[in-house]
PDB file of C-alpha atoms in Angstrom:
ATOM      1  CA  UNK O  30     -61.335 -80.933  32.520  1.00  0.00           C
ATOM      2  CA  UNK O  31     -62.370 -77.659  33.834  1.00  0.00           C
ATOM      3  CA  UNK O  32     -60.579 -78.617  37.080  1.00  0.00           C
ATOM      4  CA  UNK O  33     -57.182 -78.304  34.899  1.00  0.00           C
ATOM      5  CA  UNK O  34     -58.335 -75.017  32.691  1.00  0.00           C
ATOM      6  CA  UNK O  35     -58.813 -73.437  36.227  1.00  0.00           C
ATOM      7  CA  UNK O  36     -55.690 -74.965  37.165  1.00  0.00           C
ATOM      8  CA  UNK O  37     -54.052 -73.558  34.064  1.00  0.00           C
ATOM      9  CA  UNK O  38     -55.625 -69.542  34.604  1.00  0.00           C
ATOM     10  CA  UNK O  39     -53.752 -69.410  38.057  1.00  0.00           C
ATOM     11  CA  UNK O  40     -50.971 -70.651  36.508  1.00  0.00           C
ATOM     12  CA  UNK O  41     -50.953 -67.920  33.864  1.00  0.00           C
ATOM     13  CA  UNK O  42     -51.381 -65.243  36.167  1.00  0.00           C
ATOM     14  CA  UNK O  43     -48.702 -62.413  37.423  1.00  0.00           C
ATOM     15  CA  UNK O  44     -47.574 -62.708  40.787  1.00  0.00           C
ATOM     16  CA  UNK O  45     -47.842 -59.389  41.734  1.00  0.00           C
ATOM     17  CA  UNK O  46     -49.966 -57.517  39.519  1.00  0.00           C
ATOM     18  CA  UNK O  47     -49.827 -54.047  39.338  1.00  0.00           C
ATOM     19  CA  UNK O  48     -51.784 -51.893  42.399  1.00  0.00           C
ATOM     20  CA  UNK O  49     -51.102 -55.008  45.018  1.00  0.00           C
ATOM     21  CA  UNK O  50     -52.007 -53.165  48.987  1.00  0.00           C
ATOM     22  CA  UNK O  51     -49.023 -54.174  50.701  1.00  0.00           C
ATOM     23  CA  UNK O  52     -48.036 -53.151  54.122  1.00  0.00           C
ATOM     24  CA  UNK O  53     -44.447 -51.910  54.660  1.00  0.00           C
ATOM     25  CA  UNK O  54     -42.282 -51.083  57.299  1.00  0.00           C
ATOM     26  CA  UNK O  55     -39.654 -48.822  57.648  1.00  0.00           C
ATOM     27  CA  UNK O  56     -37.793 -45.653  58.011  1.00  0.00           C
ATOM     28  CA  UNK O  57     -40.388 -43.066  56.490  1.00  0.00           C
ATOM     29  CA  UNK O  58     -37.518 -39.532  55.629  1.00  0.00           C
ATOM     30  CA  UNK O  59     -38.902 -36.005  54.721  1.00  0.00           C
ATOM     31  CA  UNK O  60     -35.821 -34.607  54.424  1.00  0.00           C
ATOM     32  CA  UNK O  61     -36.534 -31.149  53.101  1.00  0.00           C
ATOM     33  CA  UNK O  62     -40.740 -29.848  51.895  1.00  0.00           C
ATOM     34  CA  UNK O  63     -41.950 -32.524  49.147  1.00  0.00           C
ATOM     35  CA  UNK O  64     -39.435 -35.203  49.447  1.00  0.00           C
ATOM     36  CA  UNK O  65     -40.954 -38.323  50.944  1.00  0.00           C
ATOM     37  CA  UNK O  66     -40.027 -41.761  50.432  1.00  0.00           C
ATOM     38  CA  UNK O  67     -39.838 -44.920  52.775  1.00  0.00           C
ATOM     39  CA  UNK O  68     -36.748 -47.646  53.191  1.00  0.00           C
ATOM     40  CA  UNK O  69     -37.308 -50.976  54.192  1.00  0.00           C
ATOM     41  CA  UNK O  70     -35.949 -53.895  53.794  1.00  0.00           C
ATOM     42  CA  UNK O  71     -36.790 -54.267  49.990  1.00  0.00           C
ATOM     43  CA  UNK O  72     -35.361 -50.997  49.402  1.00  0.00           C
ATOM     44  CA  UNK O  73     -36.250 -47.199  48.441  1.00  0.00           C
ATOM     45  CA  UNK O  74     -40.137 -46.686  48.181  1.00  0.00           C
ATOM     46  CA  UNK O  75     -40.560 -42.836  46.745  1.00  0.00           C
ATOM     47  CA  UNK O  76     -43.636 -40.875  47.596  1.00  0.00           C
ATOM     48  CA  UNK O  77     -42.962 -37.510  46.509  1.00  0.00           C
ATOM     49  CA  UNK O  78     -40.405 -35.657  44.868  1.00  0.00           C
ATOM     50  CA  UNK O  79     -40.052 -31.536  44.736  1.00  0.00           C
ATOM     51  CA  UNK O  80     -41.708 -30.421  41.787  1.00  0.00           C
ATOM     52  CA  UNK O  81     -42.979 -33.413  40.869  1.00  0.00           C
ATOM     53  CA  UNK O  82     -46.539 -33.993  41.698  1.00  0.00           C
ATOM     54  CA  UNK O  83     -46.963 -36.917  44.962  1.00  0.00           C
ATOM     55  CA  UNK O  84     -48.513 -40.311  44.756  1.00  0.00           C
ATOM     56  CA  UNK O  85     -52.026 -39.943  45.505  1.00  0.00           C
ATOM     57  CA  UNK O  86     -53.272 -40.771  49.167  1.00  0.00           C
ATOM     58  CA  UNK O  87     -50.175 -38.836  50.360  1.00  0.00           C
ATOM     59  CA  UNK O  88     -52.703 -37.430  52.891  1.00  0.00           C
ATOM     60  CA  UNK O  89     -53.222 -40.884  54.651  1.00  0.00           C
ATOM     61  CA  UNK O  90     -49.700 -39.712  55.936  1.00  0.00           C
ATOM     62  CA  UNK O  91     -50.342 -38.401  60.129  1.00  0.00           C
ATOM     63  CA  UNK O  92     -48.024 -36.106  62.093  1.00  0.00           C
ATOM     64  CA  UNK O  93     -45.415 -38.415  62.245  1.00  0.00           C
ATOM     65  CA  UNK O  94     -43.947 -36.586  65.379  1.00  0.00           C
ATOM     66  CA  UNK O  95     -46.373 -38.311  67.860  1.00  0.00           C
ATOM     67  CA  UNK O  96     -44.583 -41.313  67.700  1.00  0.00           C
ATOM     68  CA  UNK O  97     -40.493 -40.041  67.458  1.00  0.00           C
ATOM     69  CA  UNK O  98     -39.101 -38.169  64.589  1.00  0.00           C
ATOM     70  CA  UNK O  99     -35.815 -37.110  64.326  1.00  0.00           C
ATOM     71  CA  UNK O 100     -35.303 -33.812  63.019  1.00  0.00           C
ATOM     72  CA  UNK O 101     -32.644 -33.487  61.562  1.00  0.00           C
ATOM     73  CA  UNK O 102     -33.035 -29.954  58.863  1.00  0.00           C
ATOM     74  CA  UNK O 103     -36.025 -27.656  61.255  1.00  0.00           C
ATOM     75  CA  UNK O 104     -38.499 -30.249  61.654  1.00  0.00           C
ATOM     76  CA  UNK O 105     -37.800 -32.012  58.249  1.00  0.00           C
ATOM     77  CA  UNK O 106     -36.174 -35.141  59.035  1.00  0.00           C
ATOM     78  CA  UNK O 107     -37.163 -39.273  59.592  1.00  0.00           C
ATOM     79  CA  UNK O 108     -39.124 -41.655  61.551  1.00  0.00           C
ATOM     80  CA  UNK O 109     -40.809 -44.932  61.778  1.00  0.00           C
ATOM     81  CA  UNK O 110     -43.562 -46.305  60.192  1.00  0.00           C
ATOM     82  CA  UNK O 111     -45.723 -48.573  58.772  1.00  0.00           C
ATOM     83  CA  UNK O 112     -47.308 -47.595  55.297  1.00  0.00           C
ATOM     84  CA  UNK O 113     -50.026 -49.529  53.009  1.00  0.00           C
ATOM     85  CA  UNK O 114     -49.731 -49.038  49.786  1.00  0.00           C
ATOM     86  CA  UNK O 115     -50.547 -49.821  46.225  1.00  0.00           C
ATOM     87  CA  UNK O 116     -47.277 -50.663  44.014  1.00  0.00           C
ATOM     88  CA  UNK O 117     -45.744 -51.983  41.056  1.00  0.00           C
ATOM     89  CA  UNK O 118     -43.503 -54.388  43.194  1.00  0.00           C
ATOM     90  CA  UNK O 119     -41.523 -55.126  40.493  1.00  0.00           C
ATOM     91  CA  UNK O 120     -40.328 -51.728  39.640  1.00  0.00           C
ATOM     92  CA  UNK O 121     -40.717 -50.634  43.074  1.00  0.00           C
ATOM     93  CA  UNK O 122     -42.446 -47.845  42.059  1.00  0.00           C
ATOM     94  CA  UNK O 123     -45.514 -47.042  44.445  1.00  0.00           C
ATOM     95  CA  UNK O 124     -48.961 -45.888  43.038  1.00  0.00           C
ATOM     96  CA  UNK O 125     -50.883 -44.590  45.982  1.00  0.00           C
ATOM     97  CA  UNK O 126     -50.605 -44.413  49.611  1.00  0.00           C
ATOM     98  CA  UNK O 127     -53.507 -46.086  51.528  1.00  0.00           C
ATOM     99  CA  UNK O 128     -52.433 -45.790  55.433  1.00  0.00           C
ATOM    100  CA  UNK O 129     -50.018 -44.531  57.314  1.00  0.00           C
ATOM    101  CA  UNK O 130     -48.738 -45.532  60.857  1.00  0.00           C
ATOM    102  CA  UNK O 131     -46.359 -43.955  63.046  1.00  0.00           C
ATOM    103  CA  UNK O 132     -44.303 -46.104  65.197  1.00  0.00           C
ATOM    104  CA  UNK O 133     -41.493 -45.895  67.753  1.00  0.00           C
ATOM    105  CA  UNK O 134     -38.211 -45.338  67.015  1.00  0.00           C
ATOM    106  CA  UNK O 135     -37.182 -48.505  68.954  1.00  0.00           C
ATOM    107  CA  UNK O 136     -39.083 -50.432  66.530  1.00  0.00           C
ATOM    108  CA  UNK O 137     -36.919 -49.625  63.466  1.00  0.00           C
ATOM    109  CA  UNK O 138     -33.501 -49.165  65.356  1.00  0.00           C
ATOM    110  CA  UNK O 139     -34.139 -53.199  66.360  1.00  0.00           C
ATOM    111  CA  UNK O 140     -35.006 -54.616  62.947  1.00  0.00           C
ATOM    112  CA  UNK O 141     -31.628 -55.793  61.743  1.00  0.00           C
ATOM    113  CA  UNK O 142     -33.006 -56.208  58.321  1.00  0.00           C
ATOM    114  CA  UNK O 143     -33.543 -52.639  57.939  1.00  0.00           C
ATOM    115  CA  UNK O 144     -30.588 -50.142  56.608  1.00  0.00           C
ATOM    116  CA  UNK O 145     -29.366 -46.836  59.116  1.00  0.00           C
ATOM    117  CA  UNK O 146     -31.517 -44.617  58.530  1.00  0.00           C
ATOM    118  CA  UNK O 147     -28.798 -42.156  58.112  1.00  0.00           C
TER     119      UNK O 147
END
């Protein structure tokens, strides 16, 4: 009997609840100051927005230029990363920003299940 209550609880339970750490992959833009946001395969992730204030964390974020950046306004422009974050999957709405990674341009540019990141 308490087997199937148990049984019952995980049953009942969301599948993603809200503030979930996922990792994500992608093309990570800062097109002009205060407008981050990262596109991966699931879609549009948005960090921060100009004069709105940015999800907590955004400070995990490194100099993104170590690893390839394309500039493509100044030095405001897009790369590839890896990000952990907390979300609300469902709304893909993103509540704080955990880690940051910079990676290679090559990395993106071969994963066919990402959009141009253009």
């Amino acid at each position: 009997m308490r087997m199937a209550w148990l049984l019952a609880a995980v049953l009942v339970l969301p599948p993603d609840p809200a503030g979930a750490a996922e990792r994500r992959c992608g093309w990570l833009h800062n097109p002009t100051p205060a407008n981050w946001w990262l596109r991966d395969r699931d879609g549009e992730w948005v960090l921060s927005l100009q004069g709105a204030p940015p999800v907590p964390g955004m400070e995990e974020i490194p100099d993104m230029t170590v690893r390839g950046w394309v500039a493509v306004n100044g030095h405001y422009g897009y790369g590839c990363a890896c990000l952990t974050l907390e979300t609300e999957r469902a709304r893909r709405r993103v509540i704080r920003v955990l880690a940051a990674e910079p990676l290679p341009l090559a990395r993106c540019r071969a994963d066919r299940a990402l959009p141009s990141p253009g």
